[in-house]
Short mmCIF file of C-alpha atoms and ligand atoms in Angstrom, two decimals:
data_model
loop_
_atom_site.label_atom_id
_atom_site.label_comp_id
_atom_site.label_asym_id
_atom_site.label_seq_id
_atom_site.Cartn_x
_atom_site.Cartn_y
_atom_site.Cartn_z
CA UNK T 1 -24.00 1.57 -17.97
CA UNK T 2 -23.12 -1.70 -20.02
CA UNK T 3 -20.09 -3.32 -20.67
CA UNK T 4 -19.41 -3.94 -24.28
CA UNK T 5 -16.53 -4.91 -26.53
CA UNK T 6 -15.34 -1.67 -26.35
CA UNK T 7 -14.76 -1.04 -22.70
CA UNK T 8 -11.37 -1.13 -21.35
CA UNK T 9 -10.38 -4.23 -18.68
CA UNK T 10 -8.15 -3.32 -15.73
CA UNK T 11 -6.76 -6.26 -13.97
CA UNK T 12 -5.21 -7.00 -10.18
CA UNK T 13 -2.61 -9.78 -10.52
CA UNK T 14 -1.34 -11.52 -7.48
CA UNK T 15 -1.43 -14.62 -5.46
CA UNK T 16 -3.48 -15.29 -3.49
CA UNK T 17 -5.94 -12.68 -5.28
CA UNK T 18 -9.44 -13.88 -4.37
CA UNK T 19 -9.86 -11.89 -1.15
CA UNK T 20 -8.79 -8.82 -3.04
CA UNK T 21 -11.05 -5.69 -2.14
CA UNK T 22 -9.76 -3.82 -5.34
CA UNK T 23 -12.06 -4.77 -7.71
CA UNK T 24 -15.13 -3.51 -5.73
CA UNK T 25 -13.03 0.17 -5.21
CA UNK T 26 -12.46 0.63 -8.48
CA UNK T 27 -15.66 -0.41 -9.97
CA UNK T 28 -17.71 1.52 -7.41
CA UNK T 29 -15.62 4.62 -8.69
CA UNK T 30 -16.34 3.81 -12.33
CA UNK T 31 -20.27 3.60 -11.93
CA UNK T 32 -19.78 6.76 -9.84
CA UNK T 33 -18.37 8.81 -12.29
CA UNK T 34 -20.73 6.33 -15.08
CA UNK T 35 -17.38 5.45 -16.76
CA UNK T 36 -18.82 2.03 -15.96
CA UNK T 37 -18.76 1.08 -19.69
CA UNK T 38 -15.75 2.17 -20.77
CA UNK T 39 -13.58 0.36 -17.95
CA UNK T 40 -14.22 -2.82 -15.63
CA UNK T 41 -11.55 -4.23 -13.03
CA UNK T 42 -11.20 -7.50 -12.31
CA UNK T 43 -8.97 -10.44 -10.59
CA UNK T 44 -6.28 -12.70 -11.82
CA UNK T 45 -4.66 -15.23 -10.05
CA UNK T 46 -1.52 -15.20 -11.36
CA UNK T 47 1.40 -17.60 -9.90
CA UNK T 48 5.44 -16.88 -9.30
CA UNK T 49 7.42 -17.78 -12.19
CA UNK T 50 3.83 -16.63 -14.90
CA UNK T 51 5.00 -13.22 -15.16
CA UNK T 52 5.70 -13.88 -18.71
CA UNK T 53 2.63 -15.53 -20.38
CA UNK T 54 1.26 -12.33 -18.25
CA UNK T 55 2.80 -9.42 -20.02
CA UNK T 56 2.01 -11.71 -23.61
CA UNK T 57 -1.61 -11.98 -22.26
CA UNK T 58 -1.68 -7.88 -21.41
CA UNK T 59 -0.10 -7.04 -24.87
CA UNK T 60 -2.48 -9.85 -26.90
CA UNK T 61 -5.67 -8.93 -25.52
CA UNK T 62 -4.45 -5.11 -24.89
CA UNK T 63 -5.27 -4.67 -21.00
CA UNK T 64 -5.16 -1.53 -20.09
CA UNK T 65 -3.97 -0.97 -16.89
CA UNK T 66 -2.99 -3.76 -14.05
CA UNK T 67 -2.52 -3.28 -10.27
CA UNK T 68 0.48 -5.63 -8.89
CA UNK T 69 0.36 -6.93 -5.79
CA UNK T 70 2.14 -9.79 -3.77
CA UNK T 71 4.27 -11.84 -4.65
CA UNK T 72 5.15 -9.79 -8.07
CA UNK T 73 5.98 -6.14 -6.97
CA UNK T 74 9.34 -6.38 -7.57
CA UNK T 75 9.59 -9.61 -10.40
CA UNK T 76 7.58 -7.61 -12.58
CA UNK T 77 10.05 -4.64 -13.08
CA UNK T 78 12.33 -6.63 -15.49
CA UNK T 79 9.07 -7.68 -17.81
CA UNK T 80 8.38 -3.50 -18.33
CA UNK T 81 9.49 -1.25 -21.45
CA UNK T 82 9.82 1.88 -18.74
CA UNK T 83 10.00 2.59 -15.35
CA UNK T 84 8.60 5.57 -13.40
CA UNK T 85 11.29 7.37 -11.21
CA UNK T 86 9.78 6.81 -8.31
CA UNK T 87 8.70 3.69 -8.71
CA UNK T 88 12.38 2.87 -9.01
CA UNK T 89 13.78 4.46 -6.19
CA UNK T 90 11.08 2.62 -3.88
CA UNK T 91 12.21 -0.68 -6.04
CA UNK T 92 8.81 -1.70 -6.80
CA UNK T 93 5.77 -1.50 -8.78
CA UNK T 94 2.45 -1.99 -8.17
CA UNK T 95 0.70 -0.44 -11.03
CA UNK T 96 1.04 -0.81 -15.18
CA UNK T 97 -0.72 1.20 -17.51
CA UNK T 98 -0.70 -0.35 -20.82
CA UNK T 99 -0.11 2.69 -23.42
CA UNK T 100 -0.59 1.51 -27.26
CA UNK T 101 2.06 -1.52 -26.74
CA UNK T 102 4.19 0.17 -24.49
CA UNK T 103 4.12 -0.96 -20.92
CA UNK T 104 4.51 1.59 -18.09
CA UNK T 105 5.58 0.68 -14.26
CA UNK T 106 4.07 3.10 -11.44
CA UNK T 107 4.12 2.74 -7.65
CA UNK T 108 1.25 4.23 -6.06
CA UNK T 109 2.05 2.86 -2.36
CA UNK T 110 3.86 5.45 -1.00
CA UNK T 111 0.98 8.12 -1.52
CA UNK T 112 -1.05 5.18 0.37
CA UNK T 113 1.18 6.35 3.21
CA UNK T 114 1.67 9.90 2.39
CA UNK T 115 -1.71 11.09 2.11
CA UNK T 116 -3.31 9.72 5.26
CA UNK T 117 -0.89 11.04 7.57
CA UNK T 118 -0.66 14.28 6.01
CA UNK T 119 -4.38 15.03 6.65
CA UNK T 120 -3.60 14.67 10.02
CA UNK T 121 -0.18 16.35 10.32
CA UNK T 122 2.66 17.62 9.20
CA UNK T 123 5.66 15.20 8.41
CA UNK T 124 8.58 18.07 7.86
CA UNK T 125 11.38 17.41 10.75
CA UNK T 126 8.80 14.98 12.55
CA UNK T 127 10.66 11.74 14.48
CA UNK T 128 8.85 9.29 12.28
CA UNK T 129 9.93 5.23 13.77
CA UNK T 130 9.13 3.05 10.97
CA UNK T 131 8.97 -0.44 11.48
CA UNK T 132 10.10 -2.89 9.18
CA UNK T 133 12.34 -3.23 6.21
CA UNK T 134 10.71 -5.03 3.25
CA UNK T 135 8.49 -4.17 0.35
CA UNK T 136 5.92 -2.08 2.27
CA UNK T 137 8.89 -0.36 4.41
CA UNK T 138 10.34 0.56 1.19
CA UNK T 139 7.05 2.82 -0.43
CA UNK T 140 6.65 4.44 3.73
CA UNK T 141 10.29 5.15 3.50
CA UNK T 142 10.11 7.43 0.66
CA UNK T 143 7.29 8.96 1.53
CA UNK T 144 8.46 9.73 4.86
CA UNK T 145 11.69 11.02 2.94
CA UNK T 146 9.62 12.75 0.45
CA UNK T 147 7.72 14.38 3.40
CA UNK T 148 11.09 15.61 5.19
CA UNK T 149 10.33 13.61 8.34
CA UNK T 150 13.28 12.08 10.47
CA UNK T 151 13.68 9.16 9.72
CA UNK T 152 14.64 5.66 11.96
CA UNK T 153 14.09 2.37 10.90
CA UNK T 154 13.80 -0.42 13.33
CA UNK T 155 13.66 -4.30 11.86
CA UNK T 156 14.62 -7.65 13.45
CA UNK T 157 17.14 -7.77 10.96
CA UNK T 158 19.29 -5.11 11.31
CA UNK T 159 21.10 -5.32 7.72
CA UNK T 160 17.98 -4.62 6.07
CA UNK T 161 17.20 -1.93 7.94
CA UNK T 162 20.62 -0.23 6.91
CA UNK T 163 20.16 -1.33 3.42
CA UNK T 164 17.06 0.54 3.17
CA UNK T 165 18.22 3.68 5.45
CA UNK T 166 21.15 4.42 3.29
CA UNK T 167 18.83 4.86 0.14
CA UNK T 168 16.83 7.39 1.77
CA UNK T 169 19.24 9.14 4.34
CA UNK T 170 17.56 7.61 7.32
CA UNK T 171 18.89 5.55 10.79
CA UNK T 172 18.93 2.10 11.27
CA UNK T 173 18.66 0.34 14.49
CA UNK T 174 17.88 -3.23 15.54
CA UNK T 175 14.88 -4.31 17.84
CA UNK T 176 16.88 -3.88 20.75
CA UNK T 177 16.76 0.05 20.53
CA UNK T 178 12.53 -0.15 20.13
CA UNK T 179 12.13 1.76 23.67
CA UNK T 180 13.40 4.59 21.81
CA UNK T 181 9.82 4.95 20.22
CA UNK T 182 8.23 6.19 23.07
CA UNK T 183 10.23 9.27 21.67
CA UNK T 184 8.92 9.44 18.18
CA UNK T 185 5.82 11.62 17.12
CA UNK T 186 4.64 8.83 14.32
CA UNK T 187 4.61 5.05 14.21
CA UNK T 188 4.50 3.50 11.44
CA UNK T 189 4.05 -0.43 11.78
CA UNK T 190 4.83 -1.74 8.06
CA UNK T 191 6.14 -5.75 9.28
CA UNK T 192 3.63 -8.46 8.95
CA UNK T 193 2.84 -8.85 12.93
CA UNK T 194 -1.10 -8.32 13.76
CA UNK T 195 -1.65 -10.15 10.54
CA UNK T 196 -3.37 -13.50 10.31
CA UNK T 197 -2.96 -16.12 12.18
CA UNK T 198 -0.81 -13.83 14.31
CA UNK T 199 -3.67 -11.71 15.51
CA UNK T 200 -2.87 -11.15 19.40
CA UNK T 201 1.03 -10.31 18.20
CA UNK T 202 2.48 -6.73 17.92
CA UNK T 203 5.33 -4.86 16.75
CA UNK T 204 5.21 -2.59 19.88
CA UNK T 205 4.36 -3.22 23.43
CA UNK T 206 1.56 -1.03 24.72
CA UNK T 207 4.21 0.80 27.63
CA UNK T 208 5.83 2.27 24.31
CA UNK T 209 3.02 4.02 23.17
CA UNK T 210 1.21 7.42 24.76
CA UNK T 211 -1.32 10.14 23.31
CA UNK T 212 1.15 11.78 22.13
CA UNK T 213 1.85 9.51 18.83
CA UNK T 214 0.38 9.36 15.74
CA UNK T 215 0.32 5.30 15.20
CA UNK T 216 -0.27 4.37 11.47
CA UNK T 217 -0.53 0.21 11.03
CA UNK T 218 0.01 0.07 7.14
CA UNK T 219 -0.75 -3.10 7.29
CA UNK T 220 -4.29 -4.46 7.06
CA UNK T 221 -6.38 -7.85 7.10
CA UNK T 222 -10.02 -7.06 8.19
CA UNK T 223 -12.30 -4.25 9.30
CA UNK T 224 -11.14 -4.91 12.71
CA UNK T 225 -8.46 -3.03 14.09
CA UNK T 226 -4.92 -4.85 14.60
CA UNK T 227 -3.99 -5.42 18.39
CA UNK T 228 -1.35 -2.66 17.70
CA UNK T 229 -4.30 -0.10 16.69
CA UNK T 230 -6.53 -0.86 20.20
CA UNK T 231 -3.17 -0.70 22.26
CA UNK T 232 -2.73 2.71 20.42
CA UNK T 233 -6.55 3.68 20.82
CA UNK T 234 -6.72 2.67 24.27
CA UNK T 235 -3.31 4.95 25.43
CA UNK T 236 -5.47 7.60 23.71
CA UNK T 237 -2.73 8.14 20.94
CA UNK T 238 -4.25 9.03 17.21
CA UNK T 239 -4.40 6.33 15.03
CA UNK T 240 -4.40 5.36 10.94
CA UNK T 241 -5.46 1.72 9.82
CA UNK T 242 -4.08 -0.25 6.64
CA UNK T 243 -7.84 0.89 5.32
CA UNK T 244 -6.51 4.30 4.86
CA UNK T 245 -3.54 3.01 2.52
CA UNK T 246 -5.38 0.69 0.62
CA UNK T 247 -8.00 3.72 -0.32
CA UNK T 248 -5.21 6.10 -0.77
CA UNK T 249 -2.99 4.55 -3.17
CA UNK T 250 -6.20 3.06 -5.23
CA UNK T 251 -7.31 6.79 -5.58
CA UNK T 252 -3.61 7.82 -6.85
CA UNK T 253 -4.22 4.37 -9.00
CA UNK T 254 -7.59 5.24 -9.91
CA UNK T 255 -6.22 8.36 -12.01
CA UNK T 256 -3.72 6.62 -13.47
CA UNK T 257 -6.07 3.98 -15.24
CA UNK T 258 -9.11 6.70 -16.01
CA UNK T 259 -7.58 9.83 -16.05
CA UNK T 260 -10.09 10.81 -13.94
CA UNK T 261 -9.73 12.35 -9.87
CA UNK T 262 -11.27 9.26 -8.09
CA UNK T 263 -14.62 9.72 -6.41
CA UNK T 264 -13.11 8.55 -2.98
CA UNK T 265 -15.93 9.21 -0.58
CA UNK T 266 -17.89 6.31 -3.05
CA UNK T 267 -14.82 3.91 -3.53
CA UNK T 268 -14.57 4.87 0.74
CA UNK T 269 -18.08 3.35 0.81
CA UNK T 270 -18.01 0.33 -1.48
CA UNK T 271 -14.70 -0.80 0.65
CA UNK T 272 -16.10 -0.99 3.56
CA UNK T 273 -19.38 -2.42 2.44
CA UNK T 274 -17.41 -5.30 1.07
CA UNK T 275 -15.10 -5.21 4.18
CA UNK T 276 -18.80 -5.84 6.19
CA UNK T 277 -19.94 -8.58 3.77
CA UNK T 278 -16.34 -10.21 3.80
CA UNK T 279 -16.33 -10.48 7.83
P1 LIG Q 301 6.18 -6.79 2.89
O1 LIG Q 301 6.68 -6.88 1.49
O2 LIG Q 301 4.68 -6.94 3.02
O3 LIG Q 301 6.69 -5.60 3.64
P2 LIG Q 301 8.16 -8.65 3.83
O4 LIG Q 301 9.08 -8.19 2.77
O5 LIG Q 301 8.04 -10.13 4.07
O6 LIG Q 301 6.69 -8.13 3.62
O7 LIG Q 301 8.58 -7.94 5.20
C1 LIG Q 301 8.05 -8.28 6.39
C2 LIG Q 301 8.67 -7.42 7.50
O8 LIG Q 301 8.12 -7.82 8.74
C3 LIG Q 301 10.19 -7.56 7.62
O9 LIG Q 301 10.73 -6.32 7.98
C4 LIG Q 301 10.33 -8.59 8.74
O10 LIG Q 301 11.55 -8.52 9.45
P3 LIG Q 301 12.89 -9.23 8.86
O11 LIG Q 301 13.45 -8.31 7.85
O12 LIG Q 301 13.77 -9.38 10.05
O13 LIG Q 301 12.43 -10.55 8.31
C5 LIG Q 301 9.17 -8.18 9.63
N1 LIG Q 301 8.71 -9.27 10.51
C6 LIG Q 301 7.93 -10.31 10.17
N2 LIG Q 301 7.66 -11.09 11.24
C7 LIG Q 301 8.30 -10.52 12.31
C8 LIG Q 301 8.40 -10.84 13.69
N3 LIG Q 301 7.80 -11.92 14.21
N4 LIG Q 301 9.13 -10.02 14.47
C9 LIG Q 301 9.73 -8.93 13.97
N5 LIG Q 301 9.67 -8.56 12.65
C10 LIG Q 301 8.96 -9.34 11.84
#
């Protein structure tokens, strides 16, 4: 299909934004479902303190729909004419669907959480340790709390890890208490250790982990697991990769923008085709 001056432009904005593997999800599930001349997604590079020659750029040239990512998640809220509910309680938003003028704020993140771990279980009354306390904690927080799992949250700074707890009826405990995981059915690693250049780091040693757990590392950088992952792999324990929330809250994304279910077996493919040419 062509593009042509009709066809609608969905945009990621974030910084850095080159390395993004968005644009090649979404556009392999427009030419899937041949929507691929109504929309087209692209990048932006968009800096800290441009958020508002962004939302005049979005209402001049009548974007439709934009996915938010870092650093503007939680900046962007103030620029918005409404907020979803749940996309307020989880303080952040990282989708906007542009309706005639009016701009909407979603967060999809959570279901990026949600729906991974609830092909593989059930989350009601589960001991769920979630680890970390900032903007990803906050979208695996409420879906653990959407879920009805049990909720503890363990960060290095234990303030945070109230702060967020009390919003969403869960415990807070400092890294002191992280033996107690070896309790828990699920792990969910949402802090920034694995990630580049801190490759051969992890949020929990290896004698915390057994087959029993469910170990979900939300956060991804490569097709490669995370040293986390083969710790969790090689104690024989289940495991979920960041892949599986990137996918999952583009596909809740992916209806937003197109109104469409998303083909997610072909945006599954084109994401880690790029993943393949990226590494
Ligand atoms: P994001 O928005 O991607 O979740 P963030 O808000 O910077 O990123 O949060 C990063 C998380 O990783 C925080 O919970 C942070 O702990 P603090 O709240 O104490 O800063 C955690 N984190 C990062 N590096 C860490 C390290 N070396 N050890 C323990 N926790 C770490």
């Amino acid at each position: 299909m062509e593009i042509t001056a009709d066809t609608k432009i969905c945009i990621i904005i974030g910084d850095p934004v080159e390395h993004s593997l968005s644009p090649q999800m979404h556009n392999a599930g427009y030419k899937a479902l041949k929507i691929d001349d109504k929309f087209v997604y692209v990048g932006c590079n968009v800096k800290r303190g441009q958020l508002g020659d962004l939302i005049k750029g979005v209402l001049a040239m009548q974007i439709h729909g934009v996915t938010v990512t870092i650093p503007h998640k939680v900046e962007i809220m103030k620029y918005l004419d409404t907020i979803d509910e749940v996309a307020k309680k989880i303080d952040a938003v990282n989708t906007i669907i542009n309706r005639n003028g009016t701009l909407i704020g979603y967060n999809t993140d959570w279901l990026g959480i949600l729906n991974p771990l609830q092909k593989l279980t059930t989350i009601r009354d589960k001991k769920i340790a979630l680890l970390g306390a900032g903007g990803a904690a906050h979208a695996a927080a409420y879906a653990i709390a959407t879920g009805g799992g049990d909720l503890t949250i363990y960060n290095r700074t234990l303030e945070k890890a109230e702060k967020l707890a009390k919003s969403f009826g869960a415990k807070a405990k400092s890294l002191i208490h992280l033996p107690e995981v070896k309790n828990a059915d699920i792990i969910v690693n949402t802090t920034s250790m694995g990630l580049h250049p801190h490759e051969d780091e992890t949020p929990v040693p290896i004698e915390f982990i057994t087959e029993r757990h469910i170990v979900f590392d939300a956060v991804y950088s490569a097709l490669s697991d995370t040293k986390l992952l083969k710790d969790a792999k090689k104690k024989g324990a289940t495991t979920i990769s960041g892949i599986e929330m990137l996918l999952n809250q583009g596909y809740a994304q992916f209806k937003l923008f197109t109104g469409h279910n998303a083909p997610e077996e072909k945006m599954r493919e084109a994401l880690l085709k790029s993943f393949t040419h990226e590494s």
